[in-house]
Coordinates of C-alpha atoms and ligand atoms in Angstrom, one line a residue:
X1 CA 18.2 -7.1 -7.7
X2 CA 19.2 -6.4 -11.5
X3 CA 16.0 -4.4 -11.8
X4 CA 17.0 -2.4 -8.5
X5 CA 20.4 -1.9 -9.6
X6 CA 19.1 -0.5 -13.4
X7 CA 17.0 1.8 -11.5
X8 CA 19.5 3.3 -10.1
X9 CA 21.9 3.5 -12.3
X10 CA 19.5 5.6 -14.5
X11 CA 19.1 7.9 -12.1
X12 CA 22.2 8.6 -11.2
X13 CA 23.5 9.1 -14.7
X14 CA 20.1 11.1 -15.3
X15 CA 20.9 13.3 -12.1
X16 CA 25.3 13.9 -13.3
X17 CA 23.6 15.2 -16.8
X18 CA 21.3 17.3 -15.7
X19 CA 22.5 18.5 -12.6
X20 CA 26.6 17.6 -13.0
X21 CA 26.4 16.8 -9.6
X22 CA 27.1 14.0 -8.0
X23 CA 23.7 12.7 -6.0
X24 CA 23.0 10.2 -3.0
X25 CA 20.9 7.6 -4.1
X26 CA 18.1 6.1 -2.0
X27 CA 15.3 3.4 -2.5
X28 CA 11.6 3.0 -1.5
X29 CA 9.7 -0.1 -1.7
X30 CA 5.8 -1.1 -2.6
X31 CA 3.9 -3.3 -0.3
X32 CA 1.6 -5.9 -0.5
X33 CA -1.3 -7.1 2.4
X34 CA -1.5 -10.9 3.1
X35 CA -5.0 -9.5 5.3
X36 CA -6.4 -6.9 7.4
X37 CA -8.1 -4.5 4.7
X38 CA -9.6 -0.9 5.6
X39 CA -8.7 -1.4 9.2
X40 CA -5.6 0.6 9.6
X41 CA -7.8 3.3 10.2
X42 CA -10.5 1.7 12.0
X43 CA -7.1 1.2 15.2
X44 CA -7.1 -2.6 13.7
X45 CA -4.5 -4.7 12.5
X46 CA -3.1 -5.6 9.4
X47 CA -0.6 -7.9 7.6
X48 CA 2.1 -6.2 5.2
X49 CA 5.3 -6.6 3.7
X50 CA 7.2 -4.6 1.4
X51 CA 8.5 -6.0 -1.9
X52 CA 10.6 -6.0 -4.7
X53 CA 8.9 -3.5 -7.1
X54 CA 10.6 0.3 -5.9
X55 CA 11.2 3.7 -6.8
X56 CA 14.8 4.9 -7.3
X57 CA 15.5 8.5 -6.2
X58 CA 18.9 10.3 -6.8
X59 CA 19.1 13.5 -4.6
X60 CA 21.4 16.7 -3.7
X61 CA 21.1 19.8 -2.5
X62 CA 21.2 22.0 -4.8
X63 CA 21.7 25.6 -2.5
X64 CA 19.0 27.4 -5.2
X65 CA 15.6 28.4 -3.7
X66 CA 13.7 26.1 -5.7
X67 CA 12.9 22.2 -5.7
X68 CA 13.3 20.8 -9.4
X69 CA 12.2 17.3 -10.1
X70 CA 12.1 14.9 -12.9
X71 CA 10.5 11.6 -13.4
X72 CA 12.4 9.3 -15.6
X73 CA 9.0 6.9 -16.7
X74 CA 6.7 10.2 -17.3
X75 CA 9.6 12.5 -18.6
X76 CA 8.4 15.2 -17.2
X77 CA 10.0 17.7 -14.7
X78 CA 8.3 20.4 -12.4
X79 CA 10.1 23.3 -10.5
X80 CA 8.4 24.3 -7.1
X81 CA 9.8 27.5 -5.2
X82 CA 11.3 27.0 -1.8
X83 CA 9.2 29.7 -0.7
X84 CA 5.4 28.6 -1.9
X85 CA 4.6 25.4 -1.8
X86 CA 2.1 25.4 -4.4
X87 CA -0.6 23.1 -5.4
X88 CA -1.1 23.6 -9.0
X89 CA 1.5 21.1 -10.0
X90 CA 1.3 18.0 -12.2
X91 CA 0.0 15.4 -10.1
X92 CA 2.8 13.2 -9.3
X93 CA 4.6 16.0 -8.1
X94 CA 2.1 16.9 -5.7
X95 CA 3.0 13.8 -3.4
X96 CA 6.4 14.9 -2.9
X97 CA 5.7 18.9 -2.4
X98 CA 3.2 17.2 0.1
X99 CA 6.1 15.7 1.6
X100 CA 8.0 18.8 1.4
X101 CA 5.4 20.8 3.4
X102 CA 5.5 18.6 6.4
X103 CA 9.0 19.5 6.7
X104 CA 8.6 22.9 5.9
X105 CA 5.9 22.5 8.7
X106 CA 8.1 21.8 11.1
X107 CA 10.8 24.4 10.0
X108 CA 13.6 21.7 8.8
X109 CA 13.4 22.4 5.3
X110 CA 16.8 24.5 4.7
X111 CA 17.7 24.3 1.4
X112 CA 16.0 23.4 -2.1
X113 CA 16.7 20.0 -3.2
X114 CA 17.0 18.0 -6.8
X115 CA 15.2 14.9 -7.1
X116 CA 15.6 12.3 -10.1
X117 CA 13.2 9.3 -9.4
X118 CA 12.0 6.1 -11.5
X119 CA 10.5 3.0 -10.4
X120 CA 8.6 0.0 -11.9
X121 CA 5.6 -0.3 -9.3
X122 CA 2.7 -0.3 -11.6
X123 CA 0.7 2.7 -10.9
X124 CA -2.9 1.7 -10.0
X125 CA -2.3 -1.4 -8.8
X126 CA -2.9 -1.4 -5.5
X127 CA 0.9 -2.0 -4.6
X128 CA 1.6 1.4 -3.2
X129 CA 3.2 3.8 -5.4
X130 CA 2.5 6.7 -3.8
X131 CA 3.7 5.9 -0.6
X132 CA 6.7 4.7 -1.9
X133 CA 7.6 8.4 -3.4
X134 CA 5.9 9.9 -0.4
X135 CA 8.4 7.8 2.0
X136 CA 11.1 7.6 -0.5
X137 CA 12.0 11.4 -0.2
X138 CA 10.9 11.4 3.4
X139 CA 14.3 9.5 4.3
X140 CA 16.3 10.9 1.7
X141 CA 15.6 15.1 3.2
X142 CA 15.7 13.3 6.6
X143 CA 19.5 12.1 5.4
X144 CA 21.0 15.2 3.5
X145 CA 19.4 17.5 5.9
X146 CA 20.7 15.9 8.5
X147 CA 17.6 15.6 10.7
X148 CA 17.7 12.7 12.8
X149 CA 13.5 12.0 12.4
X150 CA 12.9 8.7 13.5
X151 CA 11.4 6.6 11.2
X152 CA 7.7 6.5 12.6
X153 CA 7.9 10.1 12.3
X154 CA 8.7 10.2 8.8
X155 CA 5.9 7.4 8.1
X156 CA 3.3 9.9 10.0
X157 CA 4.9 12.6 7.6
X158 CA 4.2 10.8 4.5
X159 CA 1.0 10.1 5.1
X160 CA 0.3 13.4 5.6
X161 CA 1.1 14.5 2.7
X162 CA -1.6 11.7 1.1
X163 CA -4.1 13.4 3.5
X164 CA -3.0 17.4 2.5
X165 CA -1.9 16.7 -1.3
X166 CA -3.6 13.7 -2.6
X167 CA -6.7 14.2 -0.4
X168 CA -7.1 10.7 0.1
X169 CA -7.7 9.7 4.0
X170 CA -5.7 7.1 3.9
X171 CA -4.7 5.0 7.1
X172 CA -0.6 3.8 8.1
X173 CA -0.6 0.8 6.4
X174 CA 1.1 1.8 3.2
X175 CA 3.6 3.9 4.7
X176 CA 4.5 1.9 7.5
X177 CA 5.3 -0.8 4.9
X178 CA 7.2 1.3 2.9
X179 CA 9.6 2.4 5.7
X180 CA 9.5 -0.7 7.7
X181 CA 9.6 -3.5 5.7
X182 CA 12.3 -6.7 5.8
X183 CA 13.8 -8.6 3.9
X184 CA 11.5 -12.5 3.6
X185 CA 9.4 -10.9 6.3
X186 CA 5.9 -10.0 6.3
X187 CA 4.9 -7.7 9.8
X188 CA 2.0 -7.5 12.5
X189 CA 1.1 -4.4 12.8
X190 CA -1.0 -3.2 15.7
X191 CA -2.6 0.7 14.1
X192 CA -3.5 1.9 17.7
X193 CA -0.3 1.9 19.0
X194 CA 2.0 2.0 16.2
X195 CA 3.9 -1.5 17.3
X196 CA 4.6 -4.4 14.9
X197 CA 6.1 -7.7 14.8
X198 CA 7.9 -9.3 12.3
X199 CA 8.0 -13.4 11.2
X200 CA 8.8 -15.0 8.1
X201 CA 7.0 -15.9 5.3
X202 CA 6.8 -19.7 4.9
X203 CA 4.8 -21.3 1.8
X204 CA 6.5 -24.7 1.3
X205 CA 5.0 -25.3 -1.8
X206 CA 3.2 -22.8 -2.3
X207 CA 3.6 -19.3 -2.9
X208 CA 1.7 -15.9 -3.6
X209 CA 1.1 -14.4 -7.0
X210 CA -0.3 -10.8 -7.8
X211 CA -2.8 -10.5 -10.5
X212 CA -3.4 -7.4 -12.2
X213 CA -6.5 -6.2 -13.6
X214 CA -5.0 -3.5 -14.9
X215 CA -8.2 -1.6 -13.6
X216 CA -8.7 1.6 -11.6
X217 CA -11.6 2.7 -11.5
X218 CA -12.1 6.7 -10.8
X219 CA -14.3 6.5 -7.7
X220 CA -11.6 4.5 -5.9
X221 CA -10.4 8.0 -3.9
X222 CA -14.1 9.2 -2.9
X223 CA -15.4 5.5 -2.0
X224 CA -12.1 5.6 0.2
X225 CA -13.3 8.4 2.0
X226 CA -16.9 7.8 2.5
X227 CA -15.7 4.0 4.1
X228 CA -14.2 6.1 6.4
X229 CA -16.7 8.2 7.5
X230 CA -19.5 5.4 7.3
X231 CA -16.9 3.8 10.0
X232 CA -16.9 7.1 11.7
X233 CA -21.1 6.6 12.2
X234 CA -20.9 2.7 13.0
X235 CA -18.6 4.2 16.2
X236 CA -20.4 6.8 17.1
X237 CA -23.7 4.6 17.4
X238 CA -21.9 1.6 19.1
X239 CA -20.5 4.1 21.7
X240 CA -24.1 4.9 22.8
X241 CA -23.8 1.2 24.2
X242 CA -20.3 1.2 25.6
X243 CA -18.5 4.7 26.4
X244 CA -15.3 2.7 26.0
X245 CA -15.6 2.7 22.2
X246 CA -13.2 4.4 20.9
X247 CA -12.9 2.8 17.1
X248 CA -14.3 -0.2 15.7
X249 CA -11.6 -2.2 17.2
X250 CA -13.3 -2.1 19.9
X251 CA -16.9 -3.2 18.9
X252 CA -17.2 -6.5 20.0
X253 CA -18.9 -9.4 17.8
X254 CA -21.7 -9.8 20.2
X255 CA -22.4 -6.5 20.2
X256 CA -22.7 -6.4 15.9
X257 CA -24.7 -9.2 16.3
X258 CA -27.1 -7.9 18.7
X259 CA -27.9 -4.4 16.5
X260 CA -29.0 -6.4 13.0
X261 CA -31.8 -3.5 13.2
X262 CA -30.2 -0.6 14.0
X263 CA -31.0 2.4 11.7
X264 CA -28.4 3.0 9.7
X265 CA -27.9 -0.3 7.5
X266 CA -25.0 1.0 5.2
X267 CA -23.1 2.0 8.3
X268 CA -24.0 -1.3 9.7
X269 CA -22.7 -3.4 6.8
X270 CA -19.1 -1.5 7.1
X271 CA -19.0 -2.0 10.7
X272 CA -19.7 -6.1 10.5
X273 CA -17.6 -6.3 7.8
X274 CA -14.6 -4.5 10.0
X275 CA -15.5 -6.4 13.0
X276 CA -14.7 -10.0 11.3
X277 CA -12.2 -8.5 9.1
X278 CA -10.1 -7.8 12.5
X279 CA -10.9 -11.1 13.7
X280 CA -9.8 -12.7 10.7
X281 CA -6.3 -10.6 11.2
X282 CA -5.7 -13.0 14.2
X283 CA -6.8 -16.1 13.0
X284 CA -4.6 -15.7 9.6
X285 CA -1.3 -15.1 12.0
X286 CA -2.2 -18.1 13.9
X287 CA -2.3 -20.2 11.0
X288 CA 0.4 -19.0 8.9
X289 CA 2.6 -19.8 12.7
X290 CA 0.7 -23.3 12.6
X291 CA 1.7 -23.6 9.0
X292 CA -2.2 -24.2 8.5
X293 CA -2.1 -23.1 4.8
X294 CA -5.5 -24.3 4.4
X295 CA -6.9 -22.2 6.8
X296 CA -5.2 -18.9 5.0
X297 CA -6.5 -19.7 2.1
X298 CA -9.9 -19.7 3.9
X299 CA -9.5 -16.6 5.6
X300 CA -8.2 -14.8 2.0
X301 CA -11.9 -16.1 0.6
X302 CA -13.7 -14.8 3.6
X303 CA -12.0 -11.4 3.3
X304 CA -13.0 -11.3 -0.5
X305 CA -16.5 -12.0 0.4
X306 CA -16.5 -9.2 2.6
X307 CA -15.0 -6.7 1.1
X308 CA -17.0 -7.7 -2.1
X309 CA -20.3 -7.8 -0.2
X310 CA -20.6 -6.1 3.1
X311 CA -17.6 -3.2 2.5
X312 CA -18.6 -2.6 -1.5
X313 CA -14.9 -2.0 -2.9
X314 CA -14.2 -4.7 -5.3
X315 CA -15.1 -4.4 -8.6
X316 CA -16.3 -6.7 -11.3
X317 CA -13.0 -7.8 -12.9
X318 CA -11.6 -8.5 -9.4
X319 CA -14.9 -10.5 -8.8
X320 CA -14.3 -12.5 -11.9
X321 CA -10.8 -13.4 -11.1
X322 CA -11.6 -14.2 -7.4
X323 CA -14.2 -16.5 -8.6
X324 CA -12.1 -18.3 -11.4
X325 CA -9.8 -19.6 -8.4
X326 CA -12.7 -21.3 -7.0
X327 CA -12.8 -24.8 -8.7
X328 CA -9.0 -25.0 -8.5
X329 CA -7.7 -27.3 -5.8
X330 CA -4.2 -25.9 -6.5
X331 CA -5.5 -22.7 -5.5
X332 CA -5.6 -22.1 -1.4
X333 CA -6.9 -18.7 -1.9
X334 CA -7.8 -15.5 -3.5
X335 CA -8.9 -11.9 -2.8
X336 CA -8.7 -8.5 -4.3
X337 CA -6.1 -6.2 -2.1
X338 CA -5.7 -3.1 -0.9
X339 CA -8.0 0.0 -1.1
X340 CA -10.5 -2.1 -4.0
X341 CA -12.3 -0.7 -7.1
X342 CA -9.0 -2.0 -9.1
X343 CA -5.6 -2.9 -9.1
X344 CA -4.5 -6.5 -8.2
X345 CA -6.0 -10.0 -6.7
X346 CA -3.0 -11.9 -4.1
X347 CA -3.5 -15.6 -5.0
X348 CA -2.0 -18.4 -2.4
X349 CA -1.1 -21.0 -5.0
X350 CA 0.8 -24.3 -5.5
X351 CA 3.9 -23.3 -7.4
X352 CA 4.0 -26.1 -9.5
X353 CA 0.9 -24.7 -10.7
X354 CA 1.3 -21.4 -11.4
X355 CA 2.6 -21.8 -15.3
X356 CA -0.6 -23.6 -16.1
X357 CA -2.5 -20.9 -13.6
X358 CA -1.3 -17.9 -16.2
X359 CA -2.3 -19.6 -19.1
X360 CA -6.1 -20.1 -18.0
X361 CA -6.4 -16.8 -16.2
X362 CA -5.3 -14.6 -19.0
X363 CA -7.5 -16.7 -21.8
X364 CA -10.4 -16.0 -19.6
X365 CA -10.2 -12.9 -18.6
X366 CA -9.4 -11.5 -22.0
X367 CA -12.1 -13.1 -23.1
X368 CA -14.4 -11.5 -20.6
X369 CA -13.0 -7.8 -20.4
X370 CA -11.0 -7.6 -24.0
X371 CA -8.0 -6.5 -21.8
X372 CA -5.0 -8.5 -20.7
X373 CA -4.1 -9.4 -16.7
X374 CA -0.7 -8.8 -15.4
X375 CA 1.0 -11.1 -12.9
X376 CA 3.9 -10.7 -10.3
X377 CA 5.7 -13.0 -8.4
X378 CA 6.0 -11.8 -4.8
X379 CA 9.4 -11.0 -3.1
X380 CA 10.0 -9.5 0.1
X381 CA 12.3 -6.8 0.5
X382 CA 13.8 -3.9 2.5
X383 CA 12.2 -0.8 3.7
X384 CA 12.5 2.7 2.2
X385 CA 17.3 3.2 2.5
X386 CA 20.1 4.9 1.3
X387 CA 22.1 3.0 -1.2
X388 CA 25.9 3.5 0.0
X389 CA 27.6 1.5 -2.7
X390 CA 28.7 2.9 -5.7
X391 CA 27.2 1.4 -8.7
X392 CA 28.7 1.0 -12.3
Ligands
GLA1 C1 -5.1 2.0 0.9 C2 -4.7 2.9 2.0 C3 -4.3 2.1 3.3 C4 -5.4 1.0 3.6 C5 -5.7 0.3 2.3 C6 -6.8 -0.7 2.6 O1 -4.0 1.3 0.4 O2 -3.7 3.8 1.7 O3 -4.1 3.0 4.3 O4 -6.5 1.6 4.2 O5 -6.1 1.1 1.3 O6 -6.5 -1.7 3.5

């Protein structure tokens, strides 16, 4: 809460210097994935909550015909004309002018806007920063404008403006979170119809701790894309059995099974990797309901395998810290998360454990990659809001 309450105040007082204004403040929250990855776009399900790790924005009208933001971590600012959304803008900008053009879209973008924003959700970790600034301004334009957009609306917006700006295909998932996230809770949500249910996150003693391998490596964006459309293929030869297929949702594990040989083996791998990974979505809500820790823990391995060996995102220094959990009985389970090829491991731990946990992962894995880990403790938090009370 201290750290939410910093970032806000430094925005603010940021936004009165710059602007002497006075702004309306609003928050956006990162997300993490218990499990369910790379099927929101294949109509699957997945397993997200949003967390304590945000992006502050402080935001007025400013009645010019120009959009001027400013970052307070880069210190940089950009100035965008109401009138031309153009694209030859630093890059963190471009998410929210990508945001800005959906509205503009939809002719409900009346007046230019200032935006003051900081955060402290490491960028390239997997945790969603991007979605948080997409969905961040979403709400606070839907607010000041007056709009009335319901918040599915502005979650499709914002990830539109991944797709147009950031050109990564991205499914709901981060979004959704972003905008929909609760407080302790971590949500069900179904990608074909857009519904979700919420239930509590209960470790006893244990609890979930990020690692970062402060990684990113550059193919992460195109990889994304090509999963997709290797997907795309694994449908479009499954629905030659079964018109009814309409997404890999709705390949069944009989029919995987039955294909081994059909002629597209990369395609093939994704698609029996989506299959189970869907499957695995079920089983992981059954046993976090059954308090069946165990079992999760199980699951998280079986998702790393997959995504390691059949889906080919992972990478070597998520590998390496996956595998380091193995001999540990304290450990439940481990997997890289999120889109891969970087960013952080989720770890199901005893707590007692996790001083003593630090210590050993960080020795190794320095001595392996010459580069330190980073670790978070997980908190669940609020979706994407306006903050109404005043702060000092
Ligand atoms: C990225 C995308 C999400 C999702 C995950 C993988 O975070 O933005 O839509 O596909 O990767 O689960």
């Amino acid at each position: 809460m201290k750290n939410q309450n910093s970032l806000l105040n430094q925005v603010k007082t940021t936004f009165t210097e710059y602007y002497q204004s006075e702004p309306r403040l609003f928050v956006a929250p990162g997300r993490i994935n218990i499990i369910g990855e790379h099927t929101d776009y294949n109509d699957g399900f997945v397993l997200p909550a949003a967390i304590d790790k945000q992006i502050a924005f402080a935001v007025a009208k400013n009645n010019l015909n120009c959009f001027r933001f400013y970052s307070t971590d880069f210190k940089e600012s950009e100035k965008v004309s109401t009138l031309d959304l153009g694209q030859d803008i630093k890059l963190w900008a471009q998410y929210l002018v990508g945001v800005l053009a959906q509205f503009k879209k939809i002719d409900k973008l009346d007046s230019g806007f200032d935006v003051i924003f900081g955060g402290d959700i490491p960028v390239g970790a997997g945790l969603s920063s991007s979605a948080a600034l997409e969905c961040g301004l979403a709400k606070a334009i839907n607010v000041l404008s007056d709009l009335k957009l319901s918040d599915i609306e502005l979650v499709k917006m914002a990830q539109k403006a991944e797709h147009e700006y950031a050109g990564v295909m991205c499914g709901i998932m981060d979004q959704y979170a972003s905008v929909f996230g609760k407080k302790n809770q971590v949500f069900k949500l179904d990608c074909r119809d857009n519904t979700h249910k919420y239930f509590p996150l209960e470790l006893g003693d244990y609890e979930l701790l990020l690692v970062n391998t402060n990684v990113k490596h550059s193919l992460a964006s195109s990889e994304y894309n090509l999963r997709r459309e290797e997907c795309e293929r694994g449908v479009q030869y499954f629905k030659t059995f079964d018109a009814d297929i309409n997404a890999l949702r709705d390949v069944s594990k009989e029919l995987i099974e039955a294909h081994v040989d059909q002629p597209d083996p990369v395609s093939y791998q994704r698609s029996k990797f989506m299959v189970e990974e869907i499957a695995r979505v079920g089983q992981a809500t059954g046993a976090m309901e059954n308090n069946d820790l165990h079992l999760l823990g199980e699951l998280l391995y079986q998702t790393h395998d997959g995504l390691s060996k059949l889906y080919e995102v992972s990478c070597h220094e998520l590998d390496f810290l996956v595998e380091l959990t193995k001999p540990l009985n304290q450990v439940l389970g481990s997997r890289m998360m999120g889109g891969g090829f970087g960013g952080c491991t989720l770890n199901l731990l005893k707590k007692s454990f996790i001083p003593e946990f630090k210590e050993m992962v960080k020795f190794e894995y320095e001595k392996q990659f010459s580069k330190s880990p980073d670790f978070y403790g997980v908190h669940l938090s609020d979706g994407a809001r306006e903050f109404n009370y005043e702060i000092s």
